[in-house]
CSV table of C-alpha atoms in Angstrom, one decimal:
chain,number,residue,atom,x,y,z
C,9,MET,CA,142.4,124.0,7.6
C,10,LYS,CA,146.1,124.6,8.2
C,11,LYS,CA,145.3,128.0,9.6
C,12,ILE,CA,142.7,126.6,11.9
C,13,ALA,CA,145.1,123.9,13.1
C,14,LEU,CA,147.7,126.6,13.7
C,15,LEU,CA,145.3,128.7,15.7
C,16,ILE,CA,144.3,125.7,17.9
C,17,MET,CA,147.9,124.9,18.6
C,18,MET,CA,148.6,128.5,19.6
C,19,PHE,CA,145.5,128.5,21.8
C,20,ILE,CA,146.7,125.3,23.6
C,21,PHE,CA,150.2,126.7,24.0
C,22,LEU,CA,148.9,130.0,25.6
C,23,THR,CA,146.5,128.1,27.8
C,24,CYS,CA,149.2,125.9,29.1
C,25,LYS,CA,151.5,128.8,29.9
C,26,THR,CA,148.7,130.6,31.7
C,27,ALA,CA,147.7,127.5,33.7
C,28,CYS,CA,151.3,126.5,34.7
C,29,GLY,CA,152.2,130.1,35.6
C,30,GLN,CA,155.4,131.0,37.4
C,31,ALA,CA,156.1,127.6,38.9
C,32,ASP,CA,156.3,126.0,35.5
C,33,SER,CA,159.0,128.5,34.4
C,34,LEU,CA,161.2,126.9,37.0
C,35,GLN,CA,161.1,123.6,35.2
C,36,ASP,CA,161.4,125.2,31.7
C,37,HIS,CA,164.7,126.9,32.7
C,38,SER,CA,166.2,123.7,34.2
C,39,ILE,CA,167.0,122.1,30.8
C,40,ALA,CA,170.0,124.0,29.3
C,41,GLY,CA,173.2,123.3,31.1
C,42,ALA,CA,171.5,121.0,33.6
C,43,ASP,CA,174.5,118.7,33.7
C,44,ARG,CA,176.5,121.3,35.7
C,45,ASP,CA,176.4,120.7,39.4
C,46,ASP,CA,176.0,124.4,40.2
C,47,PHE,CA,173.2,125.0,37.7
C,48,ILE,CA,170.6,124.2,40.4
C,49,THR,CA,171.2,124.5,44.1
C,50,VAL,CA,168.9,122.6,46.5
C,51,SER,CA,168.8,123.7,50.2
C,52,MET,CA,166.8,123.0,53.3
C,53,LEU,CA,165.8,126.0,55.3
C,54,VAL,CA,165.0,125.5,59.0
C,55,ALA,CA,163.2,128.2,61.0
C,56,SER,CA,163.0,128.4,64.8
C,57,PRO,CA,159.8,127.7,66.6
C,58,GLN,CA,157.3,130.3,67.8
C,59,ARG,CA,154.8,130.5,70.6
C,60,ALA,CA,151.8,130.2,68.2
C,61,LEU,CA,150.3,126.7,68.0
C,62,TYR,CA,150.8,126.3,64.2
C,63,SER,CA,154.5,127.2,64.4
C,64,VAL,CA,155.4,125.8,67.8
C,65,PHE,CA,157.5,123.0,66.2
C,66,GLY,CA,159.4,125.2,63.9
C,67,HIS,CA,159.4,125.2,60.1
C,68,ALA,CA,161.4,123.4,57.4
C,69,VAL,CA,161.2,124.0,53.7
C,70,LEU,CA,163.1,123.4,50.5
C,71,ARG,CA,164.8,126.2,48.6
C,72,LEU,CA,165.6,125.7,44.9
C,73,GLN,CA,167.9,128.2,43.1
C,74,SER,CA,169.0,128.5,39.5
C,75,PRO,CA,171.4,131.5,39.6
C,76,SER,CA,172.1,131.5,35.8
C,77,ASN,CA,168.3,131.9,35.2
C,78,ASN,CA,167.7,134.3,38.1
C,79,LEU,CA,165.3,131.8,39.8
C,80,ASP,CA,165.1,131.4,43.5
C,81,TYR,CA,162.0,130.0,45.2
C,82,VAL,CA,161.0,128.4,48.5
C,83,PHE,CA,158.5,125.5,48.3
C,84,THR,CA,156.5,125.2,51.5
C,85,PHE,CA,153.6,122.9,52.5
C,86,GLU,CA,151.2,124.9,54.7
C,87,SER,CA,147.7,125.8,55.6
C,88,GLN,CA,146.3,129.3,56.5
C,89,PRO,CA,146.4,129.9,60.3
C,90,ASN,CA,142.9,130.9,61.4
C,91,MET,CA,140.2,129.8,63.9
C,92,GLY,CA,138.7,127.5,61.3
C,93,THR,CA,142.1,125.9,60.6
C,94,PHE,CA,142.7,125.5,64.3
C,95,ILE,CA,139.4,123.5,64.7
C,96,THR,CA,140.1,121.3,61.7
C,97,GLY,CA,143.7,121.1,62.7
C,98,VAL,CA,142.7,119.5,66.0
C,99,LEU,CA,140.8,116.9,64.0
C,100,GLY,CA,143.7,116.4,61.6
C,101,LYS,CA,141.6,117.7,58.7
C,102,ALA,CA,143.0,121.1,57.9
C,103,ARG,CA,143.5,121.5,54.2
C,104,ALA,CA,147.0,122.3,53.1
C,105,HIS,CA,148.9,122.5,49.8
C,106,TYR,CA,152.2,123.5,48.4
C,107,VAL,CA,153.1,127.1,47.8
C,108,ALA,CA,156.1,128.6,45.9
C,109,VAL,CA,157.3,131.8,47.5
C,110,PRO,CA,160.2,134.0,46.2
C,111,ALA,CA,163.1,133.2,48.6
C,112,GLU,CA,163.8,136.9,49.2
C,113,GLN,CA,160.2,137.4,50.3
C,114,TYR,CA,160.3,134.3,52.5
C,115,ILE,CA,163.5,135.4,54.2
C,116,ASP,CA,162.0,138.8,54.8
C,117,ASP,CA,158.9,137.3,56.4
C,118,MET,CA,161.2,135.3,58.8
C,119,ARG,CA,163.0,138.5,59.6
C,120,LYS,CA,159.8,140.4,60.4
C,121,ASP,CA,158.7,137.5,62.7
C,122,ASN,CA,162.1,137.5,64.4
C,123,ARG,CA,162.6,133.8,63.6
C,124,GLU,CA,166.1,132.4,63.3
C,125,LEU,CA,166.6,130.9,59.8
C,126,TRP,CA,169.4,128.5,58.7
C,127,GLN,CA,170.2,127.2,55.3
C,128,TYR,CA,171.8,123.8,54.5
C,129,LYS,CA,172.8,122.6,51.0
C,130,LEU,CA,171.6,119.1,50.0
C,131,ASN,CA,174.1,116.9,48.1
C,132,LEU,CA,171.9,115.8,45.1
C,133,LYS,CA,173.1,114.9,41.6
C,134,PRO,CA,172.2,117.4,38.8
C,135,GLN,CA,169.5,115.1,37.4
C,136,GLU,CA,168.0,114.6,40.8
C,137,LYS,CA,167.8,118.4,41.4
C,138,GLN,CA,165.9,118.6,38.1
C,139,GLU,CA,163.6,115.8,39.2
C,140,LEU,CA,162.9,117.5,42.5
C,141,TRP,CA,162.1,120.7,40.8
C,142,ARG,CA,159.7,118.8,38.5
C,143,ILE,CA,158.0,117.1,41.4
C,144,LEU,CA,157.5,120.4,43.3
C,145,ASP,CA,156.2,122.0,40.1
C,146,SER,CA,153.7,119.2,39.8
C,147,GLU,CA,152.6,119.7,43.4
C,148,LEU,CA,151.9,123.4,42.6
C,149,GLN,CA,150.2,122.7,39.2
C,150,SER,CA,147.9,120.0,40.6
C,151,GLY,CA,146.4,122.3,43.2
C,152,ASP,CA,145.5,119.3,45.2
C,153,TYR,CA,144.8,119.7,48.9
C,154,ARG,CA,145.9,117.3,51.6
C,155,TYR,CA,145.0,117.1,55.2
C,156,PHE,CA,147.7,118.8,57.3
C,157,ASN,CA,148.7,116.7,60.3
C,158,ILE,CA,151.0,118.7,62.5
C,159,LEU,CA,152.7,115.5,63.7
C,160,TYR,CA,152.9,113.3,60.6
C,161,THR,CA,152.0,115.2,57.4
C,162,ASN,CA,153.6,118.6,57.7
C,163,CYS,CA,156.1,121.0,56.1
C,164,LEU,CA,159.1,118.8,57.0
C,165,THR,CA,157.8,115.3,56.3
C,166,THR,CA,156.4,116.3,52.9
C,167,SER,CA,159.8,117.9,52.0
C,168,VAL,CA,161.7,114.8,53.0
C,169,VAL,CA,159.3,112.6,51.1
C,170,ASN,CA,159.7,114.6,47.9
C,171,LEU,CA,163.5,114.7,48.4
C,172,GLN,CA,163.5,110.9,48.5
C,173,ARG,CA,161.2,110.7,45.5
C,174,SER,CA,163.7,112.7,43.5
C,175,LEU,CA,166.5,110.1,44.0
C,176,MET,CA,167.4,108.1,40.9
C,177,ASN,CA,168.3,104.4,41.6
C,178,GLU,CA,169.3,105.6,45.1
C,179,HIS,CA,167.8,105.6,48.6
C,180,VAL,CA,168.4,107.3,51.9
C,181,GLU,CA,169.8,105.4,54.9
C,182,TRP,CA,169.3,107.3,58.1
C,183,GLY,CA,171.8,105.6,60.4
C,184,GLU,CA,171.4,105.2,64.1
C,185,PRO,CA,168.7,107.2,65.9
C,186,ILE,CA,169.9,110.3,67.7
C,187,PHE,CA,168.4,111.9,70.8
C,188,PRO,CA,165.5,112.2,71.2
C,189,MET,CA,164.4,110.1,68.3
C,190,MET,CA,165.0,106.8,70.1
C,191,LEU,CA,162.3,107.7,72.6
C,192,SER,CA,158.6,107.1,72.4
C,193,ASN,CA,156.3,109.4,70.5
C,194,GLY,CA,155.2,111.1,73.7
C,195,GLU,CA,158.7,111.7,75.0
C,196,VAL,CA,159.8,113.1,71.7
C,197,LEU,CA,156.8,115.4,71.9
C,198,ARG,CA,157.7,116.5,75.4
C,199,TYR,CA,161.3,117.3,74.4
C,200,THR,CA,160.3,119.3,71.4
C,201,LEU,CA,157.7,121.3,73.3
C,202,ARG,CA,159.8,121.8,76.4
C,203,ASN,CA,159.6,125.5,76.0
C,204,SER,CA,155.9,125.6,75.2
C,205,LYS,CA,154.2,124.0,78.2
C,206,TRP,CA,150.7,124.7,77.2
C,207,THR,CA,151.0,123.1,73.8
C,208,GLU,CA,152.7,120.1,75.5
C,209,PHE,CA,149.8,119.9,77.9
C,210,LEU,CA,147.3,120.0,75.0
C,211,PHE,CA,149.0,117.3,73.0
C,212,VAL,CA,149.6,115.0,76.0
C,213,THR,CA,145.9,115.4,77.0
C,214,PHE,CA,144.6,114.2,73.7
C,215,GLY,CA,147.4,111.8,72.7
C,216,GLY,CA,146.1,108.7,74.4
C,217,LEU,CA,148.0,105.5,74.0
C,218,ALA,CA,149.9,107.0,71.1
C,219,TYR,CA,152.2,108.5,73.7
C,220,GLY,CA,154.0,105.2,74.2
C,221,ARG,CA,154.3,104.2,70.6
C,222,HIS,CA,157.5,104.3,68.5
C,223,THR,CA,156.5,105.6,65.1
C,224,PRO,CA,159.2,105.3,62.4
C,225,ASN,CA,161.4,108.4,62.6
C,226,GLU,CA,160.7,109.2,58.9
C,227,SER,CA,157.1,109.8,59.9
C,228,ARG,CA,157.7,112.0,63.0
C,229,LEU,CA,160.5,114.3,61.9
C,230,ILE,CA,160.9,117.6,63.7
C,231,PRO,CA,162.8,120.6,62.5
C,232,GLU,CA,165.0,120.8,65.6
C,233,VAL,CA,166.7,117.5,64.9
C,234,ILE,CA,166.4,117.1,61.1
C,235,ILE,CA,169.8,118.6,60.3
C,236,PRO,CA,171.7,116.3,62.8
C,237,MET,CA,169.7,113.4,61.3
C,238,LEU,CA,170.6,114.4,57.7
C,239,ARG,CA,174.3,114.9,58.7
C,240,GLN,CA,174.7,111.3,59.6
C,241,ALA,CA,172.3,110.0,56.8
C,242,LYS,CA,173.7,108.7,53.5
C,243,ILE,CA,172.4,108.6,50.0
C,244,VAL,CA,173.2,105.1,48.8
C,245,GLU,CA,173.3,103.7,45.2
C,246,ASN,CA,171.0,100.7,44.9
C,247,GLU,CA,173.3,98.7,42.6
C,248,THR,CA,176.8,99.5,43.9
C,249,GLY,CA,176.2,100.4,47.5
C,250,LYS,CA,178.3,103.5,47.2
C,251,SER,CA,177.2,106.3,49.4
C,252,ARG,CA,177.6,110.0,50.0
C,253,PRO,CA,176.5,112.4,52.7
C,254,VAL,CA,173.2,114.2,52.4
C,255,ILE,CA,174.6,117.4,53.8
C,256,THR,CA,178.2,118.5,53.3
C,257,ASP,CA,178.3,122.2,54.4
C,258,LYS,CA,178.2,123.7,57.9
C,259,GLY,CA,175.1,125.7,57.2
C,260,LYS,CA,174.5,129.4,56.8
C,261,ARG,CA,172.5,131.6,59.1
C,262,LEU,CA,170.2,133.8,57.0
C,263,VAL,CA,168.3,135.5,59.8
C,264,LYS,CA,169.6,135.9,63.4
C,265,GLY,CA,166.1,136.1,65.0
C,266,ILE,CA,165.0,136.3,68.6
C,267,LYS,CA,163.7,133.3,70.5
C,268,ASP,CA,160.2,133.6,72.0
C,269,ARG,CA,160.1,133.5,75.7
C,270,PRO,CA,157.9,130.9,77.3
C,271,LEU,CA,154.6,132.1,78.8
C,272,ALA,CA,155.1,133.3,82.4
C,273,VAL,CA,151.9,131.4,83.4
C,274,SER,CA,152.4,127.6,83.1
C,275,PRO,CA,149.9,124.8,83.5
C,276,MET,CA,151.5,123.9,86.8
C,277,MET,CA,150.7,127.3,88.2
C,278,VAL,CA,147.2,127.5,86.9
C,279,PHE,CA,146.1,124.0,88.1
C,280,GLY,CA,148.0,124.4,91.3
C,281,LEU,CA,145.9,127.5,92.0
C,282,LEU,CA,142.8,125.5,91.0
C,283,LEU,CA,143.6,122.9,93.6
C,284,LEU,CA,144.2,125.6,96.2
C,285,ILE,CA,140.8,127.2,95.4
C,286,ALA,CA,139.1,123.8,95.6
C,287,LEU,CA,140.6,123.3,99.1
C,288,MET,CA,139.5,126.8,100.2
C,289,VAL,CA,136.0,126.4,98.9
C,290,THR,CA,135.6,123.0,100.6
C,291,ALA,CA,136.9,124.5,103.9
C,292,CYS,CA,134.4,127.4,103.6
C,293,GLU,CA,131.6,124.9,102.8
C,294,TRP,CA,132.2,122.9,106.0
C,295,LEU,CA,133.5,125.5,108.4
C,296,LEU,CA,131.4,128.5,107.4
C,297,GLY,CA,128.4,126.8,105.7
C,298,TRP,CA,129.0,128.5,102.4
C,299,GLN,CA,127.2,125.9,100.3
C,300,LYS,CA,126.2,128.3,97.6
C,301,LEU,CA,129.8,129.2,96.9
C,302,ALA,CA,130.6,125.4,96.7
C,303,ARG,CA,127.7,124.9,94.3
C,304,ILE,CA,129.0,127.7,92.0
C,305,PHE,CA,132.5,126.3,92.0
C,306,ASP,CA,131.2,122.8,91.3
C,307,VAL,CA,129.1,124.0,88.3
C,308,LEU,CA,132.2,125.8,86.9
C,309,GLN,CA,134.6,122.9,87.5
C,310,PHE,CA,132.4,120.0,86.5
C,311,GLY,CA,131.0,121.9,83.6
C,312,THR,CA,134.5,122.5,82.2
C,313,GLN,CA,135.3,118.9,82.9
C,314,THR,CA,132.3,117.8,80.8
C,315,LEU,CA,133.3,120.1,77.9
C,316,VAL,CA,136.9,118.8,77.8
C,317,GLY,CA,135.6,115.2,78.0
C,318,LEU,CA,133.3,115.7,75.1
C,319,LEU,CA,136.1,117.3,73.1
C,320,MET,CA,138.3,114.3,73.9
C,321,LEU,CA,135.6,111.9,72.6
C,322,LEU,CA,135.3,113.9,69.4
C,323,VAL,CA,139.1,114.0,68.9
C,324,THR,CA,139.7,110.3,69.6
C,325,THR,CA,136.8,109.1,67.5
C,326,CYS,CA,136.8,111.6,64.5
C,327,SER,CA,140.3,113.0,64.4
C,328,GLU,CA,143.1,111.8,62.1
C,329,LEU,CA,145.7,113.6,64.3
C,330,PHE,CA,145.6,111.2,67.2
C,331,SER,CA,145.1,107.5,66.2
C,332,SER,CA,144.5,106.1,69.7
C,333,ILE,CA,141.0,105.4,70.9
C,334,TRP,CA,141.7,104.8,74.5
C,335,ASN,CA,143.0,107.6,76.6
C,336,TRP,CA,143.9,107.3,80.3
C,337,TYR,CA,142.7,110.9,80.9
C,338,TYR,CA,139.2,109.7,80.3
C,339,VAL,CA,139.4,108.8,84.0
C,340,VAL,CA,139.7,112.6,84.7
C,341,PHE,CA,137.6,114.2,82.1
C,342,LEU,CA,134.6,111.9,81.6
C,343,PRO,CA,131.6,113.8,83.1
C,344,VAL,CA,130.9,111.4,86.0
C,345,PRO,CA,130.0,114.2,88.5
C,346,LEU,CA,127.5,115.6,86.0
C,347,LEU,CA,126.0,112.1,85.7
C,348,LEU,CA,125.8,111.7,89.4
C,349,TRP,CA,124.1,115.0,89.8
C,350,TYR,CA,121.6,114.0,87.2
C,351,MET,CA,120.9,110.8,88.9
C,352,PHE,CA,120.8,111.9,92.5
C,353,GLY,CA,120.9,115.7,92.8
C,354,ARG,CA,117.9,116.9,91.0
C,355,LYS,CA,115.1,118.6,93.0
C,356,SER,CA,112.5,116.5,91.2
C,357,SER,CA,114.1,113.2,92.2
C,358,LYS,CA,112.7,111.4,95.3
C,359,LYS,CA,115.5,111.6,97.9
C,360,THR,CA,114.7,108.4,99.7
C,361,PRO,CA,117.2,107.0,102.2
C,362,GLN,CA,118.0,104.3,99.6
C,363,ARG,CA,118.8,106.8,96.9
C,364,LYS,CA,120.9,108.9,99.3
C,365,HIS,CA,122.8,105.8,100.3
C,366,LYS,CA,123.4,105.0,96.6
C,367,ALA,CA,124.6,108.6,95.9
C,368,MET,CA,127.0,108.4,98.8
C,369,ARG,CA,128.5,105.1,97.6
C,370,CYS,CA,128.8,106.5,94.0
C,371,TRP,CA,130.6,109.6,95.2
C,372,GLN,CA,132.8,107.5,97.4
C,373,ALA,CA,133.7,105.1,94.6
C,374,TYR,CA,134.5,108.0,92.2
C,375,SER,CA,136.8,109.6,94.8
C,376,ILE,CA,138.6,106.3,95.3
C,377,VAL,CA,139.1,106.0,91.5
C,378,LEU,CA,140.6,109.5,91.3
C,379,VAL,CA,143.0,108.8,94.2
C,380,LEU,CA,144.1,105.5,92.6
C,381,PHE,CA,144.6,107.3,89.3
C,382,MET,CA,146.9,109.8,91.0
C,383,ALA,CA,148.8,106.9,92.7
C,384,ALA,CA,149.4,105.4,89.2
C,385,THR,CA,151.4,108.5,88.0
C,386,PRO,CA,154.8,106.7,88.3
C,387,LEU,CA,153.5,103.7,86.4
C,388,LEU,CA,152.1,105.5,83.3
C,389,PRO,CA,154.5,107.8,81.5
C,390,MET,CA,151.8,110.0,80.0
C,391,LEU,CA,150.6,111.0,83.5
C,392,ASP,CA,152.2,114.2,84.9
C,393,LEU,CA,151.8,116.6,87.7
C,394,PRO,CA,149.8,119.4,85.9
C,395,HIS,CA,147.1,116.9,84.9
C,396,GLN,CA,147.1,115.3,88.3
C,397,LEU,CA,146.5,118.7,90.0
C,398,ILE,CA,143.2,118.7,88.1
C,399,THR,CA,142.5,115.2,89.3
C,400,ALA,CA,143.3,116.2,92.9
C,401,SER,CA,140.9,119.2,92.6
C,402,LEU,CA,138.1,116.9,91.3
C,403,ALA,CA,138.9,114.4,94.1
C,404,VAL,CA,138.6,117.1,96.8
C,405,ARG,CA,135.1,118.1,95.6
C,406,SER,CA,134.0,114.6,95.0
C,407,PHE,CA,135.0,113.5,98.5
C,408,SER,CA,133.2,116.6,99.9
C,409,HIS,CA,130.0,115.4,98.2
C,410,TYR,CA,130.5,111.9,99.7
C,411,LEU,CA,130.9,113.4,103.2
C,412,ARG,CA,127.8,115.5,102.7
C,413,TYR,CA,125.7,112.5,101.8
C,414,ARG,CA,127.3,110.5,104.7
C,415,SER,CA,126.4,113.1,107.2
C,416,LYS,CA,122.8,113.3,106.0
C,417,ASN,CA,122.5,109.5,106.2
C,418,LYS,CA,124.3,109.5,109.6
C,419,ILE,CA,126.4,106.6,108.5
C,420,SER,CA,129.9,105.9,109.8
C,421,ILE,CA,132.7,106.7,107.4
C,422,TYR,CA,134.0,103.2,107.9
C,423,VAL,CA,130.8,101.5,106.8
């Protein structure tokens, strides 16, 4: 029986070693000499943003080193960037988990991507460094997936949360908000994405009323400002109130990198061109009688409007990324023209004078709504010129439809 018990114990030991793998070795080596402050070093690495959607905000991770044990790993919370992840990411349901990467490999990857990378040491106590390593090891061993939310549950926020979890009888006091963190969610977003206008356009389109909210800064951290925030933050003892800075060093640049240039074609240029085409098509329709060209343009424009409107409904009702149901851009992207065409423009419908009159009034009302919406731009901070160029293009074609029905009914424009 003793031999059998011994074999069972050996099997359990080997099974645990296999299951825990490399990440567990980090914790095993953090016992001997752990009272020395230099036994474990904890740093935050901050990488510059890239043009790709999944890295447009930049990247921030925790680096844990134990030089005496030749251990050096980067713990990063991430999901695999692919088309499926993009779709689930828009819905806020992309699956993500912690990964431990050898620091040398991580730095080399940043170098290959030409991303600037900085390192800042965190001022934790030896026991807290051990606890942080244990927490991150547990994240790896659990294998649990969480939904990746690029705004609220991302590489940086999870790192800061685990950093705060590692504190023993202490807490972090962030101090006064720094620019741009005192601004609303939408203004912080615009500032962060100022060099990525298409991503800014995308997030503002789907953000809804969340644009004007003020989420606590701990829940909307961005890599660009996290270091200035941590420099003025303090780790405070719960009982005595004594404090110490979170970061004490000036930082070290590990990779020089090259900043991505913004795309040459901006939303302003594209939608300005769209408005110009709408005006030219309308002019050709009325001056040259090119009604077929106008119909083709309307099908393309109103069809795209319908697709975007349906996507907005999907995102605002099913997504965990944007928590606001109402969105002012529904005024622009709800498929009203398609509905009017279905009601009044079908060949099978009886085009009686009464129906023509109703169609005229509907197109007139829709045109007025679009014009009033453009006039409200100074009053609603989420409204901007690129979006309103789309509104203007829709208004031009909507008003053209109104004029066409008015001319057929021979009704004065002032009636």
